[in-house]
CSV table of C-alpha atoms in Angstrom, one decimal:
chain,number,residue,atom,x,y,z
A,1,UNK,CA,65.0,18.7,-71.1
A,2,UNK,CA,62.5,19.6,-68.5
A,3,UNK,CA,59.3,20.4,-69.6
A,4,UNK,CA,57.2,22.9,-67.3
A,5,UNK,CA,53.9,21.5,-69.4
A,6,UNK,CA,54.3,18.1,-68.2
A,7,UNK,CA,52.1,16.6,-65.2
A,8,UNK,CA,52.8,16.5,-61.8
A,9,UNK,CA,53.1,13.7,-59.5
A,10,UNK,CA,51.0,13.5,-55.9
A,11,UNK,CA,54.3,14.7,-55.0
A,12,UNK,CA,54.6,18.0,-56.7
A,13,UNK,CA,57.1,16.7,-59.1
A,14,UNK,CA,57.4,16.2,-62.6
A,15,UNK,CA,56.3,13.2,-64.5
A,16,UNK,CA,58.9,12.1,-66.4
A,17,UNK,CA,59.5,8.7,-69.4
A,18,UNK,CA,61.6,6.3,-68.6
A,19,UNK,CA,64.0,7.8,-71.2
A,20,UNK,CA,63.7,11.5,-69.9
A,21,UNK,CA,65.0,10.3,-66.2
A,22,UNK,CA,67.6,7.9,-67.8
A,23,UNK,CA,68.9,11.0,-69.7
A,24,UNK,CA,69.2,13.3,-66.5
A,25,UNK,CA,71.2,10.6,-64.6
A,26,UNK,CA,73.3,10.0,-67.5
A,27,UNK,CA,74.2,13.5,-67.8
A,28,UNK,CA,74.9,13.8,-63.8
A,29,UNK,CA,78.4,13.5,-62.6
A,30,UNK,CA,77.6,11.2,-60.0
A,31,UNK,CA,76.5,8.6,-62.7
A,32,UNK,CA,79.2,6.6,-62.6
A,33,UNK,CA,78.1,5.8,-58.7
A,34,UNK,CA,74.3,5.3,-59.5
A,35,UNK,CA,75.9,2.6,-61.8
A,36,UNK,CA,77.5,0.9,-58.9
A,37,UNK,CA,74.1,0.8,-56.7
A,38,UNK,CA,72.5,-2.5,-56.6
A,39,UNK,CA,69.9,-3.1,-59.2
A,40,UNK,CA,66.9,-2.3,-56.4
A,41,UNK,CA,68.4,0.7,-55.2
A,42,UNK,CA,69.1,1.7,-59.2
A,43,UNK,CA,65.2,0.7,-60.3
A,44,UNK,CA,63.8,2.7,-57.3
A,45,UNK,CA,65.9,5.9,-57.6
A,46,UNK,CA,65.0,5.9,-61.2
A,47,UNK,CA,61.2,5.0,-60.4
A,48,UNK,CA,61.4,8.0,-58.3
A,49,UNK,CA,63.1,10.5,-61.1
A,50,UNK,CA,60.3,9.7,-63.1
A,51,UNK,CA,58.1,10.8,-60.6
A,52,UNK,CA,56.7,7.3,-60.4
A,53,UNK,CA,56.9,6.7,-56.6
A,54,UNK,CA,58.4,8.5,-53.7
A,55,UNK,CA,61.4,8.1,-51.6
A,56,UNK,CA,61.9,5.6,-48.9
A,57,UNK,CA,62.2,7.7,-45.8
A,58,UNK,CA,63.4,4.7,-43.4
A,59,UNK,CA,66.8,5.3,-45.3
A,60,UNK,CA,68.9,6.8,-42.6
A,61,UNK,CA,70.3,10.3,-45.2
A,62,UNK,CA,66.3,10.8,-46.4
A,63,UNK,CA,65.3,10.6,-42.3
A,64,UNK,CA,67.7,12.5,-40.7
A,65,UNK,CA,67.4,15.4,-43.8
A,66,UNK,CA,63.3,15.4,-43.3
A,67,UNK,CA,63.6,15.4,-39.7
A,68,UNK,CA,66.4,17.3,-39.3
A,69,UNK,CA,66.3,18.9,-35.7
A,70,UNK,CA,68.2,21.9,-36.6
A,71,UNK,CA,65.8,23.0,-39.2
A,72,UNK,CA,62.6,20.9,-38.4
A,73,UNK,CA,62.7,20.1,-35.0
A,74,UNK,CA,58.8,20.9,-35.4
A,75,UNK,CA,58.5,17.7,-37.4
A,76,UNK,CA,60.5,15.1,-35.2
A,77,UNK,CA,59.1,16.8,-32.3
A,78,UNK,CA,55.3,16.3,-33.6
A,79,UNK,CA,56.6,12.4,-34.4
A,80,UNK,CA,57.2,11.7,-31.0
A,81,UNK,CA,54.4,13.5,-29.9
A,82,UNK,CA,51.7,10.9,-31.5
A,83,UNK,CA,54.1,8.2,-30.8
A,84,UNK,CA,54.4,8.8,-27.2
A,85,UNK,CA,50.9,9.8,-26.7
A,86,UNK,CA,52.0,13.2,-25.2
A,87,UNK,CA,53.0,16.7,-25.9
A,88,UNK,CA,56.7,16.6,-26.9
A,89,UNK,CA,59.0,20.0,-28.1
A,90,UNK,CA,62.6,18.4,-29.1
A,91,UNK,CA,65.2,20.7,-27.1
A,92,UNK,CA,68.9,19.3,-28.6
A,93,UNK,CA,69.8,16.1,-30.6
A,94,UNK,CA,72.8,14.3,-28.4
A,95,UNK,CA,75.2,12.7,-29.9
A,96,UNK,CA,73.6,8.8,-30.9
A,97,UNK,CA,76.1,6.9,-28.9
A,98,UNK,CA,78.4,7.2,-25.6
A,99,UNK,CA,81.1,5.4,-25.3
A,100,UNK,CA,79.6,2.9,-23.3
A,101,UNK,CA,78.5,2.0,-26.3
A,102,UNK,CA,80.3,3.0,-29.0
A,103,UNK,CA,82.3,-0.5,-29.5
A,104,UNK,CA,79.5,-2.2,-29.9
A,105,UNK,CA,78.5,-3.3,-33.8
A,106,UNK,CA,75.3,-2.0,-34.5
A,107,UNK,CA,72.6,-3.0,-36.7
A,108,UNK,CA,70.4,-0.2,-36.9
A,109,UNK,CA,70.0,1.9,-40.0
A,110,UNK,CA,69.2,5.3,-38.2
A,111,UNK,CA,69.9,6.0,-34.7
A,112,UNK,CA,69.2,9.4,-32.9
A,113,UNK,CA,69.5,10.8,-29.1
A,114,UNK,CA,66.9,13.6,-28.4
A,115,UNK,CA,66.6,15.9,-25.6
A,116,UNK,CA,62.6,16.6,-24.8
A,117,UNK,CA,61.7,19.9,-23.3
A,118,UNK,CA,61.0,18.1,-20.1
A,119,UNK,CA,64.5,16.8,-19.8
A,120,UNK,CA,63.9,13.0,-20.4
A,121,UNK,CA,65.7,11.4,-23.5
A,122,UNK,CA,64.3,10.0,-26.2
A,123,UNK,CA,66.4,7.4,-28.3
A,124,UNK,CA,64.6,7.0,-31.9
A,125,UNK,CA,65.7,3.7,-34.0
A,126,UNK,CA,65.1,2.3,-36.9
A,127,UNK,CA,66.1,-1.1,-37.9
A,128,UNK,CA,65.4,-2.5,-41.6
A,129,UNK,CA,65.7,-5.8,-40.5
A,130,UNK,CA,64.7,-6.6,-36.6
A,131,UNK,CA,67.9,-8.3,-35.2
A,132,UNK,CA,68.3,-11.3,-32.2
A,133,UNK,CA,67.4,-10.4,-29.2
A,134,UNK,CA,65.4,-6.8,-29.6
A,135,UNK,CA,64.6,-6.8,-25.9
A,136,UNK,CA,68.2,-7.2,-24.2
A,137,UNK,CA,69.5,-4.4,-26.4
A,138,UNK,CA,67.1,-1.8,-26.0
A,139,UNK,CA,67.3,-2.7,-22.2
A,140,UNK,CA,71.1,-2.0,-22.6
A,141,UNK,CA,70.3,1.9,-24.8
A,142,UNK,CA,67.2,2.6,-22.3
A,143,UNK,CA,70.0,2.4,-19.3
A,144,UNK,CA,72.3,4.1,-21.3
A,145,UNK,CA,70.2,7.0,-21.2
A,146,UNK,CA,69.2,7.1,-17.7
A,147,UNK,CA,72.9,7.0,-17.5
A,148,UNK,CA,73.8,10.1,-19.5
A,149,UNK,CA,70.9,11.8,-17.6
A,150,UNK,CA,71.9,11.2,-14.5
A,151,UNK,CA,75.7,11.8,-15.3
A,152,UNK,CA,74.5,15.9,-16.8
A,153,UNK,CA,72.4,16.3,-13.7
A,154,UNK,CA,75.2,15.5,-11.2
A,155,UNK,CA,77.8,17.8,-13.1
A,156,UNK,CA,74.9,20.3,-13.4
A,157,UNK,CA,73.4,20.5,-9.4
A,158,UNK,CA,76.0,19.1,-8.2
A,159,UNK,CA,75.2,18.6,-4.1
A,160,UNK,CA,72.5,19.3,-4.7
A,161,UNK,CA,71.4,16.9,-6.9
A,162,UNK,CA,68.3,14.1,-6.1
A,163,UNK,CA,67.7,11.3,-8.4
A,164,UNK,CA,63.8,13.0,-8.3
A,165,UNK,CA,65.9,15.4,-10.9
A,166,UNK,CA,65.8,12.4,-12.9
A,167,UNK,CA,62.8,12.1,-16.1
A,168,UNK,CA,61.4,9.6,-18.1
A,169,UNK,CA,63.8,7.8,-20.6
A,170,UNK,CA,62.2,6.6,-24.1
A,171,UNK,CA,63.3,4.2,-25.9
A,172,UNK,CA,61.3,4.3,-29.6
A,173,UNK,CA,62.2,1.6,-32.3
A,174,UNK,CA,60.6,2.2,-35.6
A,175,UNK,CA,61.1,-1.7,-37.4
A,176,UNK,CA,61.1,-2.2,-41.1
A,177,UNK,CA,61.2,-6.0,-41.3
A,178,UNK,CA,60.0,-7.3,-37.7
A,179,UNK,CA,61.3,-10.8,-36.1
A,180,UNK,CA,59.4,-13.7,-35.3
A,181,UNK,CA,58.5,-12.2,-32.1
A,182,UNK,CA,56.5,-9.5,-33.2
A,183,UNK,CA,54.8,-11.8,-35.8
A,184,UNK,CA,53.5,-13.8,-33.3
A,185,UNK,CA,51.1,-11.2,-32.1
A,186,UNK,CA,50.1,-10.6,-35.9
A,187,UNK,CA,47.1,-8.4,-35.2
A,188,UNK,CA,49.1,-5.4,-33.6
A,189,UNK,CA,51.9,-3.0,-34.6
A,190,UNK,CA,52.7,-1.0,-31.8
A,191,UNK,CA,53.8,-2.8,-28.5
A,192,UNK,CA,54.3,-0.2,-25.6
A,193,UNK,CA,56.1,-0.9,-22.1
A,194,UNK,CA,56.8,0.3,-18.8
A,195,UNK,CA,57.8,-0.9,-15.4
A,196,UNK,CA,55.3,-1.7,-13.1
A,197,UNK,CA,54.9,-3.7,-9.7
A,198,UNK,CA,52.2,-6.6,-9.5
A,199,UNK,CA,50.6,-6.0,-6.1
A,200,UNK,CA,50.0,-2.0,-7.0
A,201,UNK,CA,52.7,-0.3,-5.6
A,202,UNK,CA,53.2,3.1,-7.3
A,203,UNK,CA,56.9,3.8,-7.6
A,204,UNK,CA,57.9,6.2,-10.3
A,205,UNK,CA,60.3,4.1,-12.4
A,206,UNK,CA,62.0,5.5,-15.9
A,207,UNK,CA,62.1,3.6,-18.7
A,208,UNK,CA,59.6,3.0,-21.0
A,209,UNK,CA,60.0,1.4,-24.7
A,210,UNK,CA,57.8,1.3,-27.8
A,211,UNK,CA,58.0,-1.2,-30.8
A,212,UNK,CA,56.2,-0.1,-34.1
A,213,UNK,CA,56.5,-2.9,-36.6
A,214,UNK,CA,56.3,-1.3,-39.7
A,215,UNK,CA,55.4,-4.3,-41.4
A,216,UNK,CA,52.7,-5.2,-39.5
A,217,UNK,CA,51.3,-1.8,-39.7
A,218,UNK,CA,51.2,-2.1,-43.3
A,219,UNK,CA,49.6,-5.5,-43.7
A,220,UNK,CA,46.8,-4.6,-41.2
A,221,UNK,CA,46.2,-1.0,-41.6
A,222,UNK,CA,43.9,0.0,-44.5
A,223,UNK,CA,42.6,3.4,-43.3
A,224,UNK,CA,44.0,6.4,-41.8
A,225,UNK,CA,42.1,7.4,-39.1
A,226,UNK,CA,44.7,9.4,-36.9
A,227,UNK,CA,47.5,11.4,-37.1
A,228,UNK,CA,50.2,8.1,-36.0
A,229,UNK,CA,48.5,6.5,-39.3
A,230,UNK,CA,49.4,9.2,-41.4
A,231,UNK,CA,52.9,9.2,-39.9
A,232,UNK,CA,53.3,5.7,-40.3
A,233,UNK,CA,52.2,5.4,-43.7
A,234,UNK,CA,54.8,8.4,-44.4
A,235,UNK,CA,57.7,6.4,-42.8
A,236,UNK,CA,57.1,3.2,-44.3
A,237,UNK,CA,55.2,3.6,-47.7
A,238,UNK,CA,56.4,5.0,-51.3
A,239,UNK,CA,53.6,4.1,-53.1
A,240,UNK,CA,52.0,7.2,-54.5
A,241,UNK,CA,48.6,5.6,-53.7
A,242,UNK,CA,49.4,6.0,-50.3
A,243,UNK,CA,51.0,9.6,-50.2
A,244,UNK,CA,47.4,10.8,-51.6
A,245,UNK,CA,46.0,9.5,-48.9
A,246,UNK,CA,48.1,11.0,-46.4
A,247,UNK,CA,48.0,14.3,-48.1
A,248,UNK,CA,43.8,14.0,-48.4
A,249,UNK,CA,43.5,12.8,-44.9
A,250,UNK,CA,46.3,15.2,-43.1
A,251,UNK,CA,47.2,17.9,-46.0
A,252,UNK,CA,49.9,19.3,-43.9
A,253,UNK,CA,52.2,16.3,-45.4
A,254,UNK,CA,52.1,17.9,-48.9
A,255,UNK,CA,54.9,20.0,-47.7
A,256,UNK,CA,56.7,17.0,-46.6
A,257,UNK,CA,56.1,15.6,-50.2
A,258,UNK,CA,57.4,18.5,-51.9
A,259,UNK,CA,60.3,19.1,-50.1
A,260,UNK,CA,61.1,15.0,-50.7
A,261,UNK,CA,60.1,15.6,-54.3
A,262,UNK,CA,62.5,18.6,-54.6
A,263,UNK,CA,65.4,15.6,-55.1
A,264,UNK,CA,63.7,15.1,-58.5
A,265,UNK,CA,66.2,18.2,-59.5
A,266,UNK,CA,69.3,16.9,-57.6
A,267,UNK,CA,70.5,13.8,-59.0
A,268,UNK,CA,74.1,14.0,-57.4
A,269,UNK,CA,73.1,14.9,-53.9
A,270,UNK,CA,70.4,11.4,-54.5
A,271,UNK,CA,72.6,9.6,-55.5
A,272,UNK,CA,74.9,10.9,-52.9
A,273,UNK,CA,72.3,9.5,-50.4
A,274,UNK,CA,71.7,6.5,-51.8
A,275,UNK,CA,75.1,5.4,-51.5
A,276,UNK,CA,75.3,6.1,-48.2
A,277,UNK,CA,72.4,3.7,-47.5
A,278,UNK,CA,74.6,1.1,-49.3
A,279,UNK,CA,77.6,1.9,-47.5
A,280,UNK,CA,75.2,1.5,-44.1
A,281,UNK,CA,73.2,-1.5,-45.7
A,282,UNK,CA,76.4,-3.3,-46.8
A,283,UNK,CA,78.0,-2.6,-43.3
A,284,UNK,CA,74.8,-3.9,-41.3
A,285,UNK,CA,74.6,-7.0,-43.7
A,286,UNK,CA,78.2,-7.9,-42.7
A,287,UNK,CA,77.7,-7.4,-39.1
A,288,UNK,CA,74.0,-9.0,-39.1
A,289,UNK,CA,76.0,-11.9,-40.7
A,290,UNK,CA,78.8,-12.6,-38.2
A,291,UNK,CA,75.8,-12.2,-35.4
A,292,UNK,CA,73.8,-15.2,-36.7
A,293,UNK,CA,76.8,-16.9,-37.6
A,294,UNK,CA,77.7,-16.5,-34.0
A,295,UNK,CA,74.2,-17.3,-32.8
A,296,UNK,CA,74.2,-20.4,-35.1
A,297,UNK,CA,78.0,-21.5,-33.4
A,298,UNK,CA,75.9,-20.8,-29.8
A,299,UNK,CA,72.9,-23.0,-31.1
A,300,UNK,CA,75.4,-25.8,-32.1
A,301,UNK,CA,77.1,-25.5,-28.8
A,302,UNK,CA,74.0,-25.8,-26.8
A,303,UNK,CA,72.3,-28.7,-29.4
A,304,UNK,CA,76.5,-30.4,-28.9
A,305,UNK,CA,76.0,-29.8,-25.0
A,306,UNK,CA,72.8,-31.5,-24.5
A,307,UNK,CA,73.4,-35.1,-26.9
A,308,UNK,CA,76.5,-35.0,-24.3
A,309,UNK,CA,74.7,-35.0,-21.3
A,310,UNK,CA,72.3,-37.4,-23.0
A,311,UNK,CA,75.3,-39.9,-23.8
A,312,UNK,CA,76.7,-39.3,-20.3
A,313,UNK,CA,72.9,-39.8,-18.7
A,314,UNK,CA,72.9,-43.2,-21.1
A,315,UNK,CA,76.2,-44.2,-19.9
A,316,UNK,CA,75.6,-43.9,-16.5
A,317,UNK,CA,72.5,-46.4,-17.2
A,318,UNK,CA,74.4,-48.7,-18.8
A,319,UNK,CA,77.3,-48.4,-15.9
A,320,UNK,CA,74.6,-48.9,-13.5
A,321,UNK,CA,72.8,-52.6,-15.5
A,322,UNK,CA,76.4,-53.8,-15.8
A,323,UNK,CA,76.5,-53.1,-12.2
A,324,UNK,CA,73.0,-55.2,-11.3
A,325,UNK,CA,73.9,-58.0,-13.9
A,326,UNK,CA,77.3,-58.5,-12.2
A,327,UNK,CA,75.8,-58.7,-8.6
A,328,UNK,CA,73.3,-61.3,-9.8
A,329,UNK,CA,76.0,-63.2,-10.9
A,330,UNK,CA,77.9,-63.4,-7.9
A,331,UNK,CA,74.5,-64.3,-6.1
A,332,UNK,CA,74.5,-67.6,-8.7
């Protein structure tokens, strides 16, 4: 069916009809499954067997098989490095989750625990949908991870151990669909923070997050004028429009491309993939659900709580006239 004459995409695939990429995910045994995606997920794994567009790489299989540390570690380790704004070599991917930890529902679509060369620990996120309260939870993974640290250096050095053994912690959340808070400051994508003290005193404190909102970056970026561009436009974008760009402006992506365009020829294993995502997207939606159902019941709490304090305030008024109009008629 596949003809070696036919075009290639910007990704070094084929160029396929409609018909043509119907036929080779009819004829997979894994079609039966692409049949129970939804109909997005169906339209853009078709889109993308046609050679049409590329693949979304915030879906948490496609992520961790580009930057796989095992086989890439160049690539994840390059990622961090323009993210961070500093040289970083990943060492060993920890497991994504201690059991501090582990009971807690999460919402995030891709969550991964990296070792730097240094010794610091790098927690990489991404979220499709930025949940409530961004900044409590990260506070509770950035401690987390000063908590594994320190718990490897005291079994490692035991006595001699010093909490100056103890590096950075980074805490890196790539967001698809950013909250309200981050569209408040609509003319910025990337939000970076550390500890510091207001009069100037210099104290070496650990953790340190950054906030890329993905959406933002798209809306506002129009060029790619450095590497974290490039990278960004990678992570977020499967417009083909946009992968010739990256590839023009930083051609080391076209082996990125290809290797994502090698799925053209392996319909199970996509669809494999995709139904992962589902089974993770399905999952999230469930628990994103019971969370602003249960942030709805604390809103109607709080909004229940205040008209009874308002009653009580007007009762106590009232209490207090009855009061007055009862003393003035005694004084008649």
């Amino acid at each position: 069916m596949r003809n070696t004459k036919q075009p290639s995409n910007c990704m070094g695939g084929l160029v396929l009809s409609e018909k043509e990429a119907l036929g080779i995910l009819e004829q997979s045994t894994a079609y039966g499954q692409y049949l129970s995606l939804t109909e997005d997920m169906q339209r853009e794994l078709l889109d993308f067997v046609k050679g049409t567009r590329g693949l979304k790489i915030t879906y948490d299989p496609f992520f961790k098989h580009i930057f796989d540390p095992v086989i890439h570690g160049e690539r994840l380790s390059r990622l961090l490095t323009v993210i961070i704004g500093q040289k970083v070599t990943v060492k060993q991917v920890l497991p994504s989750q201690s059991k501090r930890l582990a009971a807690e529902a999460s919402l995030i679509i891709m969550d991964i625990v990296v070792e730097l060369e240094s010794g610091a620990l790098a927690n990489v996120e991404i979220q499709k949908v930025g949940y409530h309260f961004p900044g409590q939870r990260s506070a509770c993974y950035s401690s987390d991870l000063i908590i594994r640290q320190y718990d490897r250096q005291k079994s490692l050095k035991k006595k001699k151990f010093s909490y100056r053994d103890l590096q950075k912690v980074y805490t890196i959340v790539l967001v698809e669909h950013s909250s309200r808070e981050f569209h408040q400051i609509p003319d910025q994508y990337i939000h970076r923070s550390s500890q510091k003290f207001d009069t100037g005193l210099e104290l070496e404190l650990l953790q340190e997050y950054i906030f890329i909102a993905l959406d933002i970056f798209q809306e506002i970026t129009h060029n790619i004028d450095k590497e974290l561009d490039a990278w960004l436009y990678f992570l977020s974008s499967d417009k083909p429009e946009d992968m010739i760009r990256v590839t023009e402006a930083y051609p080391a992506f076209r082996e990125l491309y290809r290797e994502i365009a090698e799925f053209q020829r392996k319909p199970e294993e996509l669809i494999a993939m995709y139904n992962e995502t589902l089974a993770l997207y399905d999952k999230n939606t469930v628990e994103l659900m019971i969370e602003e159902q249960q942030e709805e019941i604390r809103r109607l709490e709080e909004e229940a709580q205040k008209r009874e304090e308002e009653l009580r305030a007007k009762d106590d008024e009232l209490e207090l006239l009855r009061r007055e109009l009862a003393k003035r008629t005694e004084n008649t």
